[in-house]
Short mmCIF file of C-alpha atoms and ligand atoms in Angstrom, two decimals:
data_model
loop_
_atom_site.label_atom_id
_atom_site.label_comp_id
_atom_site.label_asym_id
_atom_site.label_seq_id
_atom_site.Cartn_x
_atom_site.Cartn_y
_atom_site.Cartn_z
CA UNK A 252 24.53 0.42 -8.76
CA UNK A 253 20.78 0.69 -8.22
CA UNK A 254 19.66 3.81 -6.32
CA UNK A 255 17.85 1.63 -3.74
CA UNK A 256 18.76 -1.90 -2.72
CA UNK A 257 16.08 -4.50 -1.90
CA UNK A 258 15.89 -3.63 1.79
CA UNK A 259 15.27 0.04 0.93
CA UNK A 260 12.25 -0.65 -1.30
CA UNK A 261 8.80 -0.87 0.29
CA UNK A 262 5.65 -1.86 -1.58
CA UNK A 263 2.38 -0.64 -0.16
CA UNK A 264 -1.19 -0.86 -1.36
CA UNK A 265 -3.76 1.77 -0.36
CA UNK A 266 -7.04 0.06 0.50
CA UNK A 267 -10.43 1.12 1.81
CA UNK A 268 -14.09 1.70 1.11
CA UNK A 269 -14.87 4.13 -1.74
CA UNK A 270 -14.29 7.73 -0.73
CA UNK A 271 -12.13 6.96 2.31
CA UNK A 272 -9.37 9.16 0.86
CA UNK A 273 -6.82 6.80 -0.75
CA UNK A 274 -6.15 8.87 -3.86
CA UNK A 275 -5.96 12.06 -1.78
CA UNK A 276 -3.45 10.39 0.58
CA UNK A 277 -1.32 9.19 -2.36
CA UNK A 278 -1.23 12.79 -3.59
CA UNK A 279 0.01 13.96 -0.14
CA UNK A 280 2.75 11.32 -0.17
CA UNK A 281 4.00 12.40 -3.60
CA UNK A 282 3.83 16.06 -2.64
CA UNK A 283 5.62 15.64 0.69
CA UNK A 284 8.45 13.77 -1.03
CA UNK A 285 8.76 16.49 -3.67
CA UNK A 286 7.77 14.21 -6.56
CA UNK A 287 5.00 16.69 -7.49
CA UNK A 288 5.19 20.42 -6.83
CA UNK A 289 1.47 21.02 -6.34
CA UNK A 290 -1.06 18.86 -4.53
CA UNK A 291 -3.95 18.01 -6.86
CA UNK A 292 -7.44 17.29 -5.52
CA UNK A 293 -10.46 15.18 -6.41
CA UNK A 294 -12.61 18.33 -6.73
CA UNK A 295 -10.18 19.89 -9.22
CA UNK A 296 -9.89 16.57 -11.09
CA UNK A 297 -6.12 16.81 -11.19
CA UNK A 298 -4.71 14.09 -8.92
CA UNK A 299 -1.79 12.01 -10.17
CA UNK A 300 -3.72 8.81 -9.45
CA UNK A 301 -7.14 9.48 -10.98
CA UNK A 302 -5.91 10.46 -14.44
CA UNK A 303 -8.57 8.71 -16.53
CA UNK A 304 -11.35 10.95 -17.81
CA UNK A 305 -13.96 8.55 -16.48
CA UNK A 306 -12.41 8.62 -13.00
CA UNK A 307 -12.36 12.41 -13.02
CA UNK A 308 -16.00 12.57 -14.12
CA UNK A 309 -17.11 10.14 -11.40
CA UNK A 310 -14.77 11.34 -8.67
CA UNK A 311 -13.78 7.71 -7.99
CA UNK A 312 -10.80 5.57 -8.87
CA UNK A 313 -11.66 2.74 -11.27
CA UNK A 314 -8.23 1.26 -11.97
CA UNK A 315 -5.32 0.54 -9.64
CA UNK A 316 -2.41 2.94 -10.17
CA UNK A 317 1.25 2.44 -9.58
CA UNK A 318 3.01 5.45 -8.08
CA UNK A 319 6.34 5.77 -6.33
CA UNK A 320 7.91 8.14 -3.90
CA UNK A 321 11.23 8.53 -2.14
CA UNK A 322 11.21 9.24 1.57
CA UNK A 323 14.33 9.54 3.70
CA UNK A 324 16.48 7.05 1.83
CA UNK A 325 13.73 4.60 0.92
CA UNK A 326 11.72 4.07 -2.26
CA UNK A 327 8.05 3.50 -1.51
CA UNK A 328 6.01 1.98 -4.34
CA UNK A 329 2.38 2.87 -3.79
CA UNK A 330 -0.53 1.10 -5.47
CA UNK A 331 -3.70 3.19 -5.15
CA UNK A 332 -6.76 0.97 -5.56
CA UNK A 333 -10.44 1.66 -6.22
CA UNK A 334 -12.77 1.25 -3.25
CA UNK A 335 -15.89 0.14 -5.09
CA UNK A 336 -16.53 -3.58 -4.92
CA UNK A 337 -17.14 -3.68 -8.71
CA UNK A 338 -13.42 -3.18 -9.23
CA UNK A 339 -12.19 -5.68 -6.64
CA UNK A 340 -10.05 -7.45 -9.27
CA UNK A 341 -7.76 -4.40 -9.16
CA UNK A 342 -7.44 -4.77 -5.38
CA UNK A 343 -6.64 -8.48 -5.61
CA UNK A 344 -3.87 -8.05 -8.19
CA UNK A 345 -2.35 -5.22 -6.12
CA UNK A 346 -2.46 -7.36 -2.96
CA UNK A 347 -0.60 -10.10 -4.85
CA UNK A 348 2.50 -7.89 -5.11
CA UNK A 349 2.26 -5.51 -2.13
CA UNK A 350 4.15 -6.21 1.10
CA UNK A 351 2.00 -3.95 3.34
CA UNK A 352 -1.60 -2.77 3.09
CA UNK A 353 -2.69 0.62 4.38
CA UNK A 354 -6.41 0.39 5.10
CA UNK A 355 -8.04 3.80 5.26
CA UNK A 356 -11.00 4.23 7.60
CA UNK A 357 -13.28 7.20 7.16
CA UNK A 358 -13.54 8.78 10.64
CA UNK A 359 -17.07 9.93 9.82
CA UNK A 360 -18.41 6.57 8.64
CA UNK A 361 -16.23 4.16 10.66
CA UNK A 362 -15.82 0.62 9.30
CA UNK A 363 -17.85 0.33 6.07
CA UNK A 364 -18.99 -2.61 3.96
CA UNK A 365 -16.07 -2.12 1.54
CA UNK A 366 -13.62 -2.25 4.46
CA UNK A 367 -14.94 -5.69 5.44
CA UNK A 368 -14.89 -7.04 1.88
CA UNK A 369 -11.30 -5.91 1.30
CA UNK A 370 -10.24 -7.19 4.72
CA UNK A 371 -11.28 -10.70 3.71
CA UNK A 372 -8.82 -10.56 0.80
CA UNK A 373 -6.00 -9.22 2.98
CA UNK A 374 -6.59 -12.19 5.31
CA UNK A 375 -6.17 -14.57 2.37
CA UNK A 376 -2.87 -13.00 1.39
CA UNK A 377 -1.86 -12.47 5.06
CA UNK A 378 -0.74 -9.00 4.04
CA UNK A 379 0.83 -7.01 6.89
CA UNK A 380 -1.67 -4.23 7.59
CA UNK A 381 -1.76 -0.68 8.91
CA UNK A 382 -4.97 1.21 9.63
CA UNK A 383 -5.15 4.95 8.99
CA UNK A 384 -8.14 6.88 10.32
CA UNK A 385 -8.69 9.66 7.79
CA UNK A 386 -10.94 12.75 7.59
CA UNK A 387 -10.24 13.72 11.20
CA UNK A 388 -10.79 17.34 10.12
CA UNK A 389 -14.48 16.64 9.42
CA UNK A 390 -16.88 18.03 12.02
CA UNK A 391 -18.61 14.64 12.19
CA UNK A 392 -15.39 12.67 12.67
CA UNK A 393 -15.46 10.24 15.61
CA UNK A 394 -12.06 8.69 16.26
CA UNK A 395 -13.03 6.65 19.33
CA UNK A 396 -16.04 5.11 17.58
CA UNK A 397 -13.92 4.28 14.51
CA UNK A 398 -11.33 2.51 16.70
CA UNK A 399 -14.08 0.62 18.58
CA UNK A 400 -15.55 -0.55 15.27
CA UNK A 401 -12.11 -1.52 13.91
CA UNK A 402 -11.46 -3.65 17.01
CA UNK A 403 -14.95 -5.17 16.81
CA UNK A 404 -14.48 -6.14 13.13
CA UNK A 405 -10.76 -6.97 13.01
CA UNK A 406 -9.96 -7.89 16.61
CA UNK A 407 -7.96 -6.42 19.46
CA UNK A 408 -4.87 -6.83 17.30
CA UNK A 409 -5.69 -3.33 16.05
CA UNK A 410 -3.38 -1.22 18.23
CA UNK A 411 -3.43 2.55 18.52
CA UNK A 412 -0.10 4.17 17.64
CA UNK A 413 -1.62 7.65 17.27
CA UNK A 414 -4.71 9.49 18.46
CA UNK A 415 -5.93 13.00 17.59
CA UNK A 416 -5.84 15.64 20.32
CA UNK A 417 -8.94 17.19 18.73
CA UNK A 418 -11.09 16.41 15.68
CA UNK A 419 -13.33 18.47 13.39
CA UNK A 420 -12.43 21.83 11.88
CA UNK A 421 -9.85 22.52 14.61
CA UNK A 422 -7.92 19.27 14.03
CA UNK A 423 -4.19 20.02 13.99
CA UNK A 424 -2.47 17.82 16.59
CA UNK A 425 -1.66 14.10 16.59
CA UNK A 426 -0.29 12.33 19.67
CA UNK A 427 2.08 9.48 18.83
CA UNK A 428 2.36 6.85 21.57
CA UNK A 429 5.20 4.95 19.88
CA UNK A 430 7.45 8.01 19.72
CA UNK A 431 5.76 9.62 22.76
CA UNK A 432 5.55 12.99 21.07
CA UNK A 433 2.90 15.34 19.75
CA UNK A 434 2.87 16.46 16.10
CA UNK A 435 1.52 19.97 15.73
CA UNK A 436 0.53 21.14 12.23
CA UNK A 437 0.00 24.63 10.89
CA UNK A 438 -3.07 25.29 8.69
CA UNK A 439 -1.34 24.19 5.49
CA UNK A 440 -0.33 20.80 6.92
CA UNK A 441 2.97 19.32 5.70
CA UNK A 442 5.87 19.07 8.13
CA UNK A 443 4.68 19.29 11.75
CA UNK A 444 6.47 20.62 14.79
CA UNK A 445 7.44 17.79 17.19
CA UNK A 446 6.74 18.76 20.80
CA UNK A 447 6.57 17.06 24.22
CA UNK A 448 3.17 15.62 25.10
CA UNK A 449 1.23 18.26 27.10
CA UNK A 450 0.56 17.48 30.79
CA UNK A 451 -3.20 17.06 30.38
CA UNK A 452 -2.64 14.31 27.73
CA UNK A 453 0.15 12.48 29.56
CA UNK A 454 -2.00 9.96 31.44
CA UNK A 455 -3.92 8.90 28.29
CA UNK A 456 -0.76 8.77 26.15
CA UNK A 457 1.05 6.68 28.78
CA UNK A 458 -1.84 4.26 29.07
CA UNK A 459 -1.93 3.77 25.27
CA UNK A 460 1.89 3.49 25.18
CA UNK A 461 1.66 0.70 27.77
CA UNK A 462 -1.09 -1.04 25.76
CA UNK A 463 1.10 -0.83 22.65
CA UNK A 464 4.18 -2.24 24.44
CA UNK A 465 2.17 -5.06 25.96
CA UNK A 466 0.65 -5.93 22.58
CA UNK A 467 4.12 -6.01 21.00
CA UNK A 468 5.71 -7.97 23.88
CA UNK A 469 2.90 -10.52 23.99
CA UNK A 470 3.86 -11.61 20.46
CA UNK A 471 7.52 -12.22 21.27
CA UNK A 472 8.93 -14.13 24.25
CA UNK A 473 12.31 -12.34 24.29
CA UNK A 474 10.61 -8.96 24.28
CA UNK A 475 8.21 -10.11 26.99
CA UNK A 476 11.20 -11.03 29.21
CA UNK A 477 12.82 -7.65 28.54
CA UNK A 478 9.56 -5.90 29.33
CA UNK A 479 9.24 -7.77 32.64
CA UNK A 480 12.88 -6.95 33.50
CA UNK A 481 12.91 -3.28 32.59
CA UNK A 482 9.19 -2.39 32.64
CA UNK A 483 9.77 -0.72 29.24
CA UNK A 484 10.96 -1.44 25.68
CA UNK A 485 13.13 1.03 23.79
CA UNK A 486 12.04 2.43 20.41
CA UNK A 487 14.12 -0.04 18.39
CA UNK A 488 12.78 -3.03 20.33
CA UNK A 489 9.26 -1.75 19.75
CA UNK A 490 9.89 -1.22 16.03
CA UNK A 491 11.42 -4.67 15.55
CA UNK A 492 8.66 -6.31 17.59
CA UNK A 493 6.02 -4.49 15.58
CA UNK A 494 7.62 -5.51 12.30
CA UNK A 495 7.68 -9.18 13.32
CA UNK A 496 4.06 -9.04 14.52
CA UNK A 497 2.99 -7.32 11.31
CA UNK A 498 4.67 -9.97 9.16
CA UNK A 499 2.91 -12.68 11.18
CA UNK A 500 -0.40 -10.80 10.73
CA UNK A 501 -0.65 -10.52 14.52
CA UNK A 502 -0.77 -6.72 15.02
CA UNK A 503 -2.28 -3.91 12.99
CA UNK A 504 -0.98 -0.49 14.06
CA UNK A 505 -3.40 2.42 13.69
CA UNK A 506 -2.50 5.97 12.61
CA UNK A 507 -4.28 9.35 12.21
CA UNK A 508 -4.68 11.45 9.09
CA UNK A 509 -6.31 14.32 7.38
CA UNK A 510 -5.33 13.68 3.78
CA UNK A 511 -7.34 16.69 2.65
CA UNK A 512 -5.24 19.00 4.84
CA UNK A 513 -2.05 17.03 4.33
CA UNK A 514 -1.63 16.14 8.00
CA UNK A 515 -0.02 12.85 9.03
CA UNK A 516 1.34 11.45 5.75
CA UNK A 517 5.03 12.16 6.54
CA UNK A 518 4.97 10.14 9.79
CA UNK A 519 3.10 7.35 8.02
CA UNK A 520 5.83 7.22 5.34
CA UNK A 521 8.49 7.23 8.09
CA UNK A 522 6.80 4.22 9.69
CA UNK A 523 6.61 2.46 6.31
CA UNK A 524 10.36 3.06 5.84
CA UNK A 525 11.41 1.98 9.31
CA UNK A 526 8.95 -0.69 10.35
CA UNK A 527 7.02 -2.16 7.41
CA UNK A 528 8.70 -5.17 5.81
CA UNK A 529 10.55 -5.02 2.51
CA UNK A 530 9.99 -7.90 0.09
CA UNK A 531 13.06 -9.82 1.32
CA UNK A 532 11.64 -9.85 4.86
CA UNK A 533 8.44 -11.55 3.72
CA UNK A 534 8.14 -15.34 3.29
CA UNK A 535 9.74 -16.27 -0.07
CA UNK A 536 7.62 -17.26 -3.05
CA UNK A 537 7.33 -20.90 -4.04
CA UNK A 538 7.21 -21.82 -7.71
CA UNK A 539 4.55 -24.29 -8.92
CA UNK A 540 7.18 -27.02 -8.93
CA UNK A 541 7.98 -26.29 -5.28
CA UNK A 542 11.23 -24.36 -5.70
CA UNK A 543 11.90 -21.46 -3.35
CA UNK A 544 12.35 -18.18 -5.21
CA UNK A 545 14.50 -16.12 -2.86
CA UNK A 546 14.14 -12.34 -3.00
CA UNK A 547 17.81 -11.65 -3.65
CA UNK A 548 19.09 -9.08 -6.15
CA UNK A 549 22.04 -11.33 -7.06
CA UNK A 550 19.88 -14.40 -7.75
CA UNK A 551 18.46 -15.53 -11.13
CA UNK A 552 16.05 -12.95 -12.59
CA UNK A 553 12.37 -13.71 -12.07
CA UNK A 554 9.45 -11.31 -12.56
CA UNK A 555 5.69 -11.73 -12.21
CA UNK A 556 3.23 -9.74 -14.35
CA UNK A 557 0.40 -8.59 -12.08
CA UNK A 558 -1.37 -6.28 -14.51
CA UNK A 559 -1.41 -5.52 -18.22
CA UNK A 560 -3.04 -2.50 -19.82
CA UNK A 561 -3.36 -1.19 -23.31
CA UNK A 562 -2.22 2.43 -23.50
CA UNK A 563 -3.27 4.60 -26.45
CA UNK A 564 -0.34 5.33 -28.83
CA UNK A 565 1.94 3.16 -26.72
CA UNK A 566 0.69 -0.43 -26.87
CA UNK A 567 0.70 -2.97 -24.08
CA UNK A 568 2.18 -1.92 -20.80
CA UNK A 569 3.03 -4.77 -18.41
CA UNK A 570 3.34 -4.06 -14.69
CA UNK A 571 5.51 -6.48 -12.77
CA UNK A 572 7.26 -7.23 -9.50
CA UNK A 573 10.81 -8.52 -9.47
CA UNK A 574 10.78 -11.60 -7.22
CA UNK A 575 14.43 -12.51 -7.72
CA UNK A 576 17.56 -11.13 -9.35
CA UNK A 577 18.07 -7.77 -11.04
CA UNK A 578 16.21 -7.03 -14.26
CA UNK A 579 18.16 -4.89 -16.71
CA UNK A 580 17.06 -3.30 -19.95
CA UNK A 581 18.13 -5.43 -22.90
CA UNK A 582 17.85 -8.65 -20.89
CA UNK A 583 16.16 -11.72 -22.40
CA UNK A 584 13.77 -13.65 -20.17
CA UNK A 585 11.72 -16.78 -20.80
CA UNK A 586 7.98 -16.83 -20.28
CA UNK A 587 7.24 -20.08 -18.48
CA UNK A 588 3.53 -20.00 -19.43
CA UNK A 589 3.74 -19.21 -23.15
CA UNK A 590 7.21 -20.53 -23.89
CA UNK A 591 8.36 -17.36 -25.70
CA UNK A 592 11.60 -15.54 -25.02
CA UNK A 593 10.94 -11.87 -24.37
CA UNK A 594 13.45 -9.06 -24.70
CA UNK A 595 12.96 -6.48 -21.93
CA UNK A 596 13.88 -3.49 -24.05
CA UNK A 597 12.63 -0.70 -21.81
CA UNK A 598 12.11 -0.53 -18.05
CA UNK A 599 10.09 2.16 -16.31
CA UNK A 600 9.36 3.64 -12.92
CA UNK A 601 5.72 4.68 -12.93
CA UNK A 602 3.91 7.75 -11.61
CA UNK A 603 0.27 7.30 -12.63
CA UNK A 604 0.31 7.97 -16.39
CA UNK A 605 3.92 9.21 -16.39
CA UNK A 606 6.81 6.87 -16.92
CA UNK A 607 10.50 7.40 -16.26
CA UNK A 608 12.98 5.12 -17.98
CA UNK A 609 15.36 3.23 -15.72
CA UNK A 610 18.16 0.77 -16.48
CA UNK A 611 17.49 -1.81 -13.82
CA UNK A 612 15.11 -2.93 -11.10
CA UNK A 613 16.25 -5.05 -8.17
CA UNK A 614 14.46 -7.93 -6.43
CA UNK A 615 11.52 -6.59 -4.45
CA UNK A 616 10.91 -3.59 -6.72
CA UNK A 617 7.87 -2.94 -8.90
CA UNK A 618 7.93 -1.34 -12.36
CA UNK A 619 6.65 -1.65 -15.91
CA UNK A 620 7.83 -2.62 -19.36
CA UNK A 621 6.42 -2.18 -22.86
CA UNK A 622 5.72 -4.25 -25.93
CA UNK A 623 6.23 -7.80 -24.76
CA UNK A 624 5.33 -10.22 -27.59
CA UNK A 625 3.27 -12.87 -25.89
CA UNK A 626 3.13 -12.14 -22.16
CA UNK A 627 0.01 -11.51 -20.10
CA UNK A 628 -1.22 -10.91 -16.57
CA UNK A 629 -0.27 -13.85 -14.31
CA UNK A 630 2.75 -14.90 -16.42
CA UNK A 631 6.19 -15.44 -14.88
CA UNK A 632 9.35 -14.52 -16.83
CA UNK A 633 12.66 -15.92 -15.70
CA UNK A 634 16.32 -16.29 -16.55
CA UNK A 635 17.29 -19.06 -18.96
CA UNK A 636 17.87 -22.40 -17.27
CA UNK A 637 15.12 -21.95 -14.67
CA UNK A 638 11.50 -23.10 -14.87
CA UNK A 639 9.93 -20.81 -12.30
CA UNK A 640 6.21 -20.31 -12.51
CA UNK A 641 4.77 -18.29 -9.64
CA UNK A 642 1.20 -18.81 -8.36
CA UNK A 643 -1.47 -16.97 -10.36
CA UNK A 644 -3.78 -14.29 -9.09
CA UNK A 645 -7.21 -15.83 -8.63
CA UNK A 646 -9.85 -13.37 -9.73
CA UNK A 647 -13.43 -13.85 -8.51
CA UNK A 648 -15.99 -15.13 -11.00
CA UNK A 649 -18.03 -12.36 -12.57
CA UNK A 650 -21.52 -11.98 -11.21
CA UNK A 651 -22.72 -10.23 -14.40
CA UNK A 652 -21.43 -10.91 -17.89
CA UNK A 653 -21.95 -7.60 -19.66
CA UNK A 654 -22.84 -8.63 -23.21
CA UNK A 655 -25.34 -5.89 -23.87
CA UNK A 656 -23.15 -2.88 -23.15
CA UNK A 657 -21.67 -0.83 -25.91
CA UNK A 658 -18.39 -0.66 -24.12
CA UNK A 659 -17.07 -2.37 -21.04
CA UNK A 660 -14.35 -1.52 -18.62
CA UNK A 661 -12.92 -4.92 -18.02
CA UNK A 662 -11.24 -4.52 -14.67
CA UNK A 663 -13.25 -6.87 -12.47
CA UNK A 664 -11.91 -9.90 -14.19
CA UNK A 665 -9.51 -9.14 -17.04
CA UNK A 666 -10.19 -11.42 -19.97
CA UNK A 667 -13.60 -12.33 -18.51
CA UNK A 668 -14.96 -15.45 -20.22
CA UNK A 669 -18.08 -14.82 -22.23
CA UNK A 670 -17.74 -11.04 -22.35
CA UNK A 671 -18.47 -9.90 -25.88
CA UNK A 672 -18.26 -6.16 -25.30
CA UNK A 673 -15.45 -4.14 -26.85
CA UNK A 674 -13.10 -2.99 -24.15
CA UNK A 675 -11.93 0.52 -23.36
N1 LIG B 27 -12.72 16.42 4.91
C1 LIG B 27 -11.90 15.55 4.30
N2 LIG B 27 -12.17 15.13 3.07
C2 LIG B 27 -11.30 14.24 2.52
C3 LIG B 27 -10.15 13.78 3.18
N3 LIG B 27 -9.51 12.91 2.36
C4 LIG B 27 -10.22 12.85 1.23
N4 LIG B 27 -11.31 13.64 1.32
C5 LIG B 27 -12.35 13.84 0.30
O1 LIG B 27 -13.09 12.64 0.18
C6 LIG B 27 -13.45 12.41 -1.18
C7 LIG B 27 -12.93 11.06 -1.62
O2 LIG B 27 -11.52 11.09 -1.64
P1 LIG B 27 -10.66 10.11 -2.54
O3 LIG B 27 -9.24 10.40 -2.28
O4 LIG B 27 -11.14 10.12 -3.94
O5 LIG B 27 -11.07 8.72 -1.89
P2 LIG B 27 -10.72 7.26 -2.46
O6 LIG B 27 -10.59 6.41 -1.27
O7 LIG B 27 -9.59 7.33 -3.39
O8 LIG B 27 -12.06 6.87 -3.23
P3 LIG B 27 -12.24 5.71 -4.36
O9 LIG B 27 -11.19 5.90 -5.36
O10 LIG B 27 -13.61 5.94 -4.88
O11 LIG B 27 -12.17 4.41 -3.66
C8 LIG B 27 -12.86 13.57 -1.97
O12 LIG B 27 -13.87 14.55 -2.14
C9 LIG B 27 -11.77 14.11 -1.10
O13 LIG B 27 -11.52 15.47 -1.29
C10 LIG B 27 -9.89 14.28 4.49
O14 LIG B 27 -8.89 13.98 5.16
N5 LIG B 27 -10.79 15.17 5.01
MG1 LIG B 28 -9.34 6.75 -5.33
#
């Protein structure tokens, strides 16, 4: 029996302009779930995500990283992506397999150019999206301005689920208008105390709660009728309505964070567990020949390779998502693109540069395998007797072909045509 079935696996991608705090947030998520015992930081060059020397030197992510965490009965696969536009290929391949995007907004800078560029890709994939306003502990943070900018750029479908009671150095309280509670953190962050909303915040919280309900109800006729009848929706109705609206790309709930102080990541993970769609709640994939590939763990095995890297002393590591069936170690799968039969000898759960062997991965899950003979990014492997080939990731054309560099980090467009530089 797998530890998590398909409906208990969530795949999220962390997105946002460079420096918005994605890698720091991923670190909080791993720490809160007990996957790591100490929270690394960008300054100390010891985060789980930014493990490459070059990333640590620059203080920026360059490659996307697969991480996973377990939170209250759910497995959350997290893909941390680089924010710089130069590495947008990493964002696109992650969006191909993620079921929800978490777009970080820097509360000091508001919506930045990188936010807009990445947003355009999320629109193409119709990825369900959450916004998370980060760096609320910064003295120059401006939550209201950030929300105004988000609505101006991405529409009024951006709905506030949380707002900070204060920002800057004294930031320690988040008011949640879905749960109608206040989360109060101690200096070290982590697990907050849940308290009733204080009297002086009640009017604002109730107004935002009403806005949230109306936004949810306006996307669903049955909920609208219930709202007219009762003047309220209960928490489950709101959650289900939000999920449906997120899947349809109609609503984008907005949360509050200070990743640096580890405030807000637990509630965000709870929302991912309870509201964000799992892969079997998303529209099914269609193969090139028009067949529907249903995300069902008991169906025929089908995996899609979204990224391949060469690891020193290890060889080729292929990252994949299971789109159908259950992949087990020892299984033989056919590569529709190259025609070879591959033996999946080892399966791994991934935590940055650490790998844990596992025996099986169910439909909807993401993992990695080693040493495939003739399988590359964009290939589909499937059970014998099928001819599934899933749509490829379309990488943008390179604007510069780096033929004069000594070494090139080929992440913008893996296998870039015309690139003659040795790769690292
Ligand atoms: N004050 C404050 N600083 C933060 C917060 N979150 C992250 N930072 C800092 O912001 C800088 C960038 O953080 P990262 O986590 O590397 O941001 P990123 O989005 O992963 O950046 P790229 O990988 O370059 O796209 C680091 O110096 C962090 O310590 C926060 O909540 N508050
Ligand atoms: Mg990063």
